[in-house]
CSV table of C-alpha atoms in Angstrom, one decimal:
chain,number,residue,atom,x,y,z
A,819,UNK,CA,62.8,67.7,-9.7
A,820,UNK,CA,60.5,65.7,-12.0
A,821,UNK,CA,59.4,67.4,-15.2
A,822,UNK,CA,55.7,68.4,-14.8
A,823,UNK,CA,53.2,66.4,-16.9
A,824,UNK,CA,49.7,66.9,-18.2
A,825,UNK,CA,48.5,64.7,-15.3
A,826,UNK,CA,50.0,67.2,-12.9
A,827,UNK,CA,48.1,70.0,-14.6
A,828,UNK,CA,44.9,68.0,-14.4
A,829,UNK,CA,45.4,67.3,-10.7
A,830,UNK,CA,46.3,70.9,-9.9
A,831,UNK,CA,43.3,72.3,-11.9
A,832,UNK,CA,40.7,69.8,-10.7
A,833,UNK,CA,39.6,69.0,-14.2
A,834,UNK,CA,40.0,65.8,-16.3
A,835,UNK,CA,43.0,64.8,-18.3
A,836,UNK,CA,40.9,65.1,-21.5
A,837,UNK,CA,39.9,68.6,-20.6
A,838,UNK,CA,43.5,69.7,-20.1
A,839,UNK,CA,44.4,68.1,-23.5
A,840,UNK,CA,41.5,70.0,-25.2
A,841,UNK,CA,42.7,73.3,-23.8
A,842,UNK,CA,46.3,72.7,-24.8
A,843,UNK,CA,45.5,71.6,-28.3
A,844,UNK,CA,42.6,74.0,-28.9
A,845,UNK,CA,40.2,71.2,-29.5
A,846,UNK,CA,36.5,70.7,-28.6
A,847,UNK,CA,34.2,72.8,-26.5
A,848,UNK,CA,35.6,73.7,-23.0
A,849,UNK,CA,33.9,76.0,-20.5
A,850,UNK,CA,35.7,79.3,-19.9
A,851,UNK,CA,36.1,78.5,-16.2
A,852,UNK,CA,37.9,75.3,-17.0
A,853,UNK,CA,40.2,77.1,-19.4
A,854,UNK,CA,41.1,79.6,-16.7
A,855,UNK,CA,41.8,76.8,-14.2
A,856,UNK,CA,44.0,74.9,-16.7
A,857,UNK,CA,45.9,78.1,-17.6
A,858,UNK,CA,46.5,78.8,-13.9
A,859,UNK,CA,47.6,75.2,-13.3
A,860,UNK,CA,50.0,75.3,-16.2
A,861,UNK,CA,51.6,78.5,-14.8
A,862,UNK,CA,51.8,77.0,-11.3
A,863,UNK,CA,53.3,73.7,-12.3
A,864,UNK,CA,55.7,75.0,-15.0
A,865,UNK,CA,54.3,72.5,-17.5
A,866,UNK,CA,55.4,72.9,-21.2
A,867,UNK,CA,53.4,71.1,-23.9
A,868,UNK,CA,55.6,68.7,-26.0
A,869,UNK,CA,55.6,70.1,-29.6
A,870,UNK,CA,56.7,66.8,-31.1
A,871,UNK,CA,53.9,64.8,-29.4
A,872,UNK,CA,51.4,67.4,-30.4
A,873,UNK,CA,52.4,67.3,-34.1
A,874,UNK,CA,52.1,63.5,-34.0
A,875,UNK,CA,48.6,63.8,-32.6
A,876,UNK,CA,47.5,66.4,-35.2
A,877,UNK,CA,49.0,64.5,-38.2
A,878,UNK,CA,52.1,64.7,-40.3
A,879,UNK,CA,54.0,67.9,-40.8
A,880,UNK,CA,55.7,66.8,-44.1
A,881,UNK,CA,59.2,67.5,-42.7
A,882,UNK,CA,62.1,65.1,-42.2
A,883,UNK,CA,65.3,65.5,-40.3
A,884,UNK,CA,68.8,64.5,-41.5
A,885,UNK,CA,70.9,63.9,-38.4
A,886,UNK,CA,74.6,63.6,-39.2
A,887,UNK,CA,77.2,62.4,-36.8
A,888,UNK,CA,80.4,64.5,-37.1
A,889,UNK,CA,83.5,64.6,-34.9
A,890,UNK,CA,84.7,67.8,-36.4
A,891,UNK,CA,83.7,71.4,-35.8
A,892,UNK,CA,83.3,72.0,-39.5
A,893,UNK,CA,80.1,71.1,-41.4
A,894,UNK,CA,80.6,68.9,-44.5
A,895,UNK,CA,84.4,68.8,-44.0
A,896,UNK,CA,84.4,65.4,-45.8
A,897,UNK,CA,82.9,65.9,-49.3
A,898,UNK,CA,81.0,62.6,-49.4
A,899,UNK,CA,78.5,64.1,-46.9
A,900,UNK,CA,77.5,66.5,-49.6
A,901,UNK,CA,76.2,63.6,-51.8
A,902,UNK,CA,74.2,62.2,-48.9
A,903,UNK,CA,72.6,65.6,-48.2
A,904,UNK,CA,71.7,66.0,-51.9
A,905,UNK,CA,70.2,62.5,-52.1
A,906,UNK,CA,68.0,63.1,-49.0
A,907,UNK,CA,66.9,66.7,-50.0
A,908,UNK,CA,66.2,65.9,-53.7
A,909,UNK,CA,64.2,62.8,-52.8
A,910,UNK,CA,62.3,64.5,-50.0
A,911,UNK,CA,61.4,67.4,-52.2
A,912,UNK,CA,60.1,65.1,-55.0
A,913,UNK,CA,57.9,63.4,-52.5
A,914,UNK,CA,56.6,66.6,-50.9
A,915,UNK,CA,58.7,66.8,-47.8
A,916,UNK,CA,61.1,69.4,-46.4
A,917,UNK,CA,64.3,68.5,-44.7
A,918,UNK,CA,66.0,69.9,-41.5
A,919,UNK,CA,69.7,69.2,-41.2
A,920,UNK,CA,71.1,68.7,-37.7
A,921,UNK,CA,74.6,67.8,-36.5
A,922,UNK,CA,75.5,65.6,-33.6
A,923,UNK,CA,78.9,65.1,-32.0
A,924,UNK,CA,80.4,68.5,-32.6
A,925,UNK,CA,82.9,69.5,-29.8
A,926,UNK,CA,81.0,72.6,-28.8
A,927,UNK,CA,77.6,70.9,-29.0
A,928,UNK,CA,78.2,67.6,-27.1
A,929,UNK,CA,74.4,67.3,-26.3
A,930,UNK,CA,73.2,67.8,-29.8
A,931,UNK,CA,71.8,64.2,-29.9
A,932,UNK,CA,69.5,64.8,-26.9
A,933,UNK,CA,65.9,65.7,-27.2
A,934,UNK,CA,65.4,63.7,-30.3
A,935,UNK,CA,61.6,63.7,-29.9
A,936,UNK,CA,61.3,67.4,-29.6
A,937,UNK,CA,61.7,68.3,-33.2
A,938,UNK,CA,58.7,69.1,-35.4
A,939,UNK,CA,59.5,66.3,-37.9
A,940,UNK,CA,57.8,63.1,-39.1
A,941,UNK,CA,61.0,61.0,-39.0
A,942,UNK,CA,64.8,61.0,-39.1
A,943,UNK,CA,67.5,59.8,-41.5
A,944,UNK,CA,70.6,59.2,-39.4
A,945,UNK,CA,74.1,59.1,-41.0
A,946,UNK,CA,76.3,57.5,-38.4
A,947,UNK,CA,78.7,54.5,-38.9
A,948,UNK,CA,79.9,54.4,-35.3
A,949,UNK,CA,79.5,51.2,-33.3
A,950,UNK,CA,77.9,51.0,-30.9
A,951,UNK,CA,75.5,53.5,-32.4
A,952,UNK,CA,74.1,55.4,-29.4
A,953,UNK,CA,72.2,57.8,-31.6
A,954,UNK,CA,70.3,54.9,-33.3
A,955,UNK,CA,69.5,53.5,-29.8
A,956,UNK,CA,68.0,56.9,-28.8
A,957,UNK,CA,66.0,57.1,-32.0
A,958,UNK,CA,64.7,53.5,-31.5
A,959,UNK,CA,63.6,54.4,-28.0
A,960,UNK,CA,61.4,57.3,-29.3
A,961,UNK,CA,59.4,54.9,-31.5
A,962,UNK,CA,59.4,57.5,-34.2
A,963,UNK,CA,60.2,56.5,-37.8
A,964,UNK,CA,64.0,56.4,-38.5
A,965,UNK,CA,66.4,55.0,-41.1
A,966,UNK,CA,70.2,54.7,-40.6
A,967,UNK,CA,72.8,55.1,-43.3
A,968,UNK,CA,76.1,53.3,-43.2
A,969,UNK,CA,75.2,51.1,-40.2
A,970,UNK,CA,73.2,47.8,-39.8
A,971,UNK,CA,72.4,45.0,-37.5
A,972,UNK,CA,71.3,47.5,-34.9
A,973,UNK,CA,69.8,46.7,-31.5
A,974,UNK,CA,67.1,47.7,-31.0
A,975,UNK,CA,66.4,47.1,-34.8
A,976,UNK,CA,66.0,50.0,-37.1
A,977,UNK,CA,65.7,50.2,-40.9
A,978,UNK,CA,69.1,50.8,-42.6
A,979,UNK,CA,70.8,51.5,-45.9
A,980,UNK,CA,74.3,50.1,-46.2
A,981,UNK,CA,76.9,49.4,-48.9
A,982,UNK,CA,79.6,46.8,-49.4
A,983,UNK,CA,82.6,48.5,-47.8
A,984,UNK,CA,84.4,45.2,-47.4
A,985,UNK,CA,83.9,44.1,-51.0
A,986,UNK,CA,85.1,47.5,-52.3
A,987,UNK,CA,88.4,47.2,-50.5
A,988,UNK,CA,88.8,43.6,-51.8
A,989,UNK,CA,88.3,44.9,-55.4
A,990,UNK,CA,91.0,47.5,-54.9
A,991,UNK,CA,93.6,45.0,-53.5
A,992,UNK,CA,92.8,42.5,-56.2
A,993,UNK,CA,93.4,45.2,-58.8
A,994,UNK,CA,96.8,46.0,-57.3
A,995,UNK,CA,97.6,42.3,-57.0
A,996,UNK,CA,96.9,41.9,-60.7
A,997,UNK,CA,99.4,44.7,-61.3
A,998,UNK,CA,102.1,42.7,-59.5
A,999,UNK,CA,102.1,44.4,-56.2
A,1000,UNK,CA,103.1,42.3,-53.2
A,1001,UNK,CA,104.2,44.9,-50.6
A,1002,UNK,CA,101.2,46.8,-49.3
A,1003,UNK,CA,100.6,49.6,-46.8
A,1004,UNK,CA,97.2,50.6,-45.4
A,1005,UNK,CA,96.1,53.9,-44.0
A,1006,UNK,CA,93.0,53.3,-41.8
A,1007,UNK,CA,90.8,55.3,-39.5
A,1008,UNK,CA,89.0,55.0,-36.1
A,1009,UNK,CA,88.0,51.4,-35.7
A,1010,UNK,CA,84.8,52.4,-33.9
A,1011,UNK,CA,83.4,53.1,-37.3
A,1012,UNK,CA,81.8,50.1,-39.0
A,1013,UNK,CA,82.7,51.6,-42.5
A,1014,UNK,CA,86.3,51.7,-41.4
A,1015,UNK,CA,86.5,48.2,-39.9
A,1016,UNK,CA,84.8,46.7,-43.0
A,1017,UNK,CA,87.3,48.3,-45.4
A,1018,UNK,CA,90.2,47.0,-43.3
A,1019,UNK,CA,88.6,43.6,-43.3
A,1020,UNK,CA,88.3,43.6,-47.0
A,1021,UNK,CA,92.0,44.7,-47.4
A,1022,UNK,CA,93.2,41.9,-45.1
A,1023,UNK,CA,91.0,39.3,-46.6
A,1024,UNK,CA,92.1,40.0,-50.1
A,1025,UNK,CA,95.8,39.8,-49.1
A,1026,UNK,CA,95.3,36.6,-47.2
A,1027,UNK,CA,93.5,35.0,-50.1
A,1028,UNK,CA,96.6,35.8,-52.2
A,1029,UNK,CA,98.9,34.2,-49.6
A,1030,UNK,CA,100.2,37.5,-48.3
A,1031,UNK,CA,100.2,38.2,-44.6
A,1032,UNK,CA,99.3,41.9,-43.9
A,1033,UNK,CA,102.2,43.6,-42.3
A,1034,UNK,CA,101.0,45.3,-39.0
A,1035,UNK,CA,103.9,47.7,-39.2
A,1036,UNK,CA,102.5,49.0,-42.5
A,1037,UNK,CA,99.0,49.6,-41.2
A,1038,UNK,CA,98.8,53.2,-39.9
A,1039,UNK,CA,95.8,54.6,-38.1
A,1040,UNK,CA,95.1,58.2,-39.2
A,1041,UNK,CA,91.9,60.1,-39.7
A,1042,UNK,CA,89.7,61.0,-42.7
A,1043,UNK,CA,91.2,64.3,-43.9
A,1044,UNK,CA,93.9,65.2,-46.4
A,1045,UNK,CA,96.5,66.4,-43.9
A,1046,UNK,CA,96.0,63.2,-41.8
A,1047,UNK,CA,96.8,61.1,-44.9
A,1048,UNK,CA,100.0,63.2,-45.4
A,1049,UNK,CA,101.0,62.6,-41.8
A,1050,UNK,CA,100.3,58.9,-41.9
A,1051,UNK,CA,102.5,58.5,-45.0
A,1052,UNK,CA,105.3,60.3,-43.2
A,1053,UNK,CA,105.0,57.6,-40.6
A,1054,UNK,CA,105.0,54.9,-43.2
A,1055,UNK,CA,108.2,56.2,-44.8
A,1056,UNK,CA,109.8,56.6,-41.4
A,1057,UNK,CA,109.5,52.9,-40.8
A,1058,UNK,CA,112.0,52.2,-43.7
A,1059,UNK,CA,109.9,49.2,-44.7
A,1060,UNK,CA,109.5,48.8,-48.5
A,1061,UNK,CA,106.1,49.0,-50.1
A,1062,UNK,CA,104.8,49.6,-53.6
A,1063,UNK,CA,101.1,50.4,-52.9
A,1064,UNK,CA,99.1,52.3,-50.3
A,1065,UNK,CA,95.5,51.5,-49.9
A,1066,UNK,CA,93.8,54.4,-48.2
A,1067,UNK,CA,90.6,54.5,-46.1
A,1068,UNK,CA,89.2,57.3,-48.3
A,1069,UNK,CA,89.9,59.7,-51.1
A,1070,UNK,CA,91.1,62.6,-48.9
A,1071,UNK,CA,93.7,60.5,-47.1
A,1072,UNK,CA,94.8,59.2,-50.5
A,1073,UNK,CA,95.4,62.8,-51.7
A,1074,UNK,CA,97.4,63.5,-48.6
A,1075,UNK,CA,99.5,60.4,-49.2
A,1076,UNK,CA,100.2,61.6,-52.7
A,1077,UNK,CA,101.3,65.0,-51.3
A,1078,UNK,CA,103.7,63.4,-49.0
A,1079,UNK,CA,105.2,61.0,-51.5
A,1080,UNK,CA,105.8,63.8,-54.0
A,1081,UNK,CA,107.5,65.8,-51.3
A,1082,UNK,CA,109.9,62.9,-50.8
A,1083,UNK,CA,110.6,62.5,-54.5
A,1084,UNK,CA,108.3,59.4,-55.0
A,1085,UNK,CA,106.4,59.4,-58.2
A,1086,UNK,CA,102.7,58.2,-58.2
A,1087,UNK,CA,102.1,55.7,-59.7
A,1088,UNK,CA,105.6,54.9,-61.1
A,1089,UNK,CA,107.1,54.4,-57.7
A,1090,UNK,CA,104.1,53.9,-55.5
A,1091,UNK,CA,100.5,53.2,-56.4
A,1092,UNK,CA,97.8,54.9,-54.3
A,1093,UNK,CA,94.1,54.1,-54.0
A,1094,UNK,CA,91.3,56.0,-52.4
A,1095,UNK,CA,87.7,55.2,-51.4
A,1096,UNK,CA,84.4,57.1,-51.9
A,1097,UNK,CA,85.0,58.6,-55.3
A,1098,UNK,CA,84.4,62.2,-54.2
A,1099,UNK,CA,83.8,64.7,-57.0
A,1100,UNK,CA,87.4,65.9,-57.1
A,1101,UNK,CA,88.8,62.4,-57.4
A,1102,UNK,CA,88.5,62.4,-61.2
A,1103,UNK,CA,90.2,65.8,-61.5
A,1104,UNK,CA,93.4,65.2,-59.4
A,1105,UNK,CA,96.8,64.9,-61.1
A,1106,UNK,CA,96.9,62.0,-61.9
A,1107,UNK,CA,93.2,61.1,-61.5
A,1108,UNK,CA,92.6,58.9,-58.4
A,1109,UNK,CA,91.9,55.2,-58.6
A,1110,UNK,CA,89.2,54.6,-56.0
A,1111,UNK,CA,85.9,52.8,-55.2
A,1112,UNK,CA,82.7,54.7,-55.8
A,1113,UNK,CA,80.3,54.5,-52.8
A,1114,UNK,CA,76.8,55.5,-54.0
A,1115,UNK,CA,76.3,58.1,-51.3
A,1116,UNK,CA,73.7,60.0,-53.2
A,1117,UNK,CA,71.7,56.8,-54.0
A,1118,UNK,CA,72.0,55.8,-50.3
A,1119,UNK,CA,70.6,59.1,-49.2
A,1120,UNK,CA,67.8,58.8,-51.7
A,1121,UNK,CA,67.0,55.2,-50.7
A,1122,UNK,CA,67.0,56.0,-47.0
A,1123,UNK,CA,64.6,58.9,-47.6
A,1124,UNK,CA,62.2,56.8,-49.7
A,1125,UNK,CA,62.3,54.1,-47.0
A,1126,UNK,CA,61.7,56.6,-44.2
A,1127,UNK,CA,58.7,58.2,-46.0
A,1128,UNK,CA,57.2,54.7,-46.4
A,1129,UNK,CA,57.5,54.2,-42.7
A,1130,UNK,CA,56.0,57.7,-42.0
A,1131,UNK,CA,53.0,57.1,-44.3
A,1132,UNK,CA,52.4,53.6,-43.1
A,1133,UNK,CA,53.3,51.8,-46.4
A,1134,UNK,CA,56.0,50.0,-44.4
A,1135,UNK,CA,55.8,48.9,-40.8
A,1136,UNK,CA,58.7,46.6,-39.9
A,1137,UNK,CA,62.4,47.5,-40.0
A,1138,UNK,CA,64.2,46.5,-43.1
A,1139,UNK,CA,67.6,46.9,-44.6
A,1140,UNK,CA,69.1,47.3,-48.1
A,1141,UNK,CA,72.7,47.1,-49.4
A,1142,UNK,CA,73.6,49.2,-52.5
A,1143,UNK,CA,76.7,47.9,-54.4
A,1144,UNK,CA,79.9,49.8,-54.9
A,1145,UNK,CA,82.0,50.0,-58.1
A,1146,UNK,CA,85.7,50.2,-58.9
A,1147,UNK,CA,87.0,53.4,-60.6
A,1148,UNK,CA,90.3,52.7,-62.3
A,1149,UNK,CA,92.2,55.9,-63.1
A,1150,UNK,CA,95.8,57.1,-63.0
A,1151,UNK,CA,97.3,56.5,-59.5
A,1152,UNK,CA,97.8,52.8,-60.0
A,1153,UNK,CA,100.4,51.1,-62.3
A,1154,UNK,CA,102.4,47.9,-62.4
A,1155,UNK,CA,104.6,47.4,-59.3
A,1156,UNK,CA,108.1,48.7,-59.2
A,1157,UNK,CA,110.8,46.6,-57.5
A,1158,UNK,CA,110.1,47.3,-53.8
A,1159,UNK,CA,113.8,47.0,-52.9
A,1160,UNK,CA,114.5,50.1,-55.0
A,1161,UNK,CA,112.2,52.1,-52.6
A,1162,UNK,CA,114.3,51.5,-49.5
């Protein structure tokens, strides 16, 4: 059955569309008889006023939404998300806006992405690297201001904040090449994430540029969590193929790889060098401290929020994108390559 609209209420009450709108929004002079007829028609049709549309008509509410795509049932299970939240919340507060945090993609909330226009917010920052990005498509369809973090080249177009995931992976591999490594393994993640595919592309491009063909048998798909890095390293060791360096998709999988290597009597970095990606807060305090790439997640959250508020307040009108650079963090989990034959 079609959802009742304000036109249905006007038809049932016998008054004009504008009169129904005035009654619903409490605006302008309306005769008591007309109010009663509209109220009766609303009850009869089952019409519910749209809170999001009403807030847009009445002006900004100075509230933003941070919509985060997560495939787990635990909030902020991956520490980099904490930096995004801090960047969004700090910047919004400085500019006079509150932030509502909402999750999408949780197993027990499969429809969390629906009803995007029904929130009392002025705009949305979306953290979602999945391709195709159906959440971005839904946001674009609403016409409300939105900015996407860790995704770009979206259709329909939306504003975005991205970083050089590919270039960061190239920097890591080039660092390891300079240390004499020639036998590489790679722990990757779901290829539906743009951030994952760009990191793998950087890994492969750097090896090919050095005249090394990436070994598909030493590229293991895992996940993004510590225990998944541990499990992936078990699979690498089970192949029996020699390697002196593991380039991991993020810091948590790198920590899991180190756990597994130690359990098998492999020293990091004397026997195997391990690199992460993200530079989460704990990376500098591991034993040894983790060599990684710093993704400016806080700065990306802050930039996305500033861009969104510009769209909300009319200072910006057309979609635009910005890329924030990454930086290499050289610490204690990488060292000159050991003879790979000795690791068989």
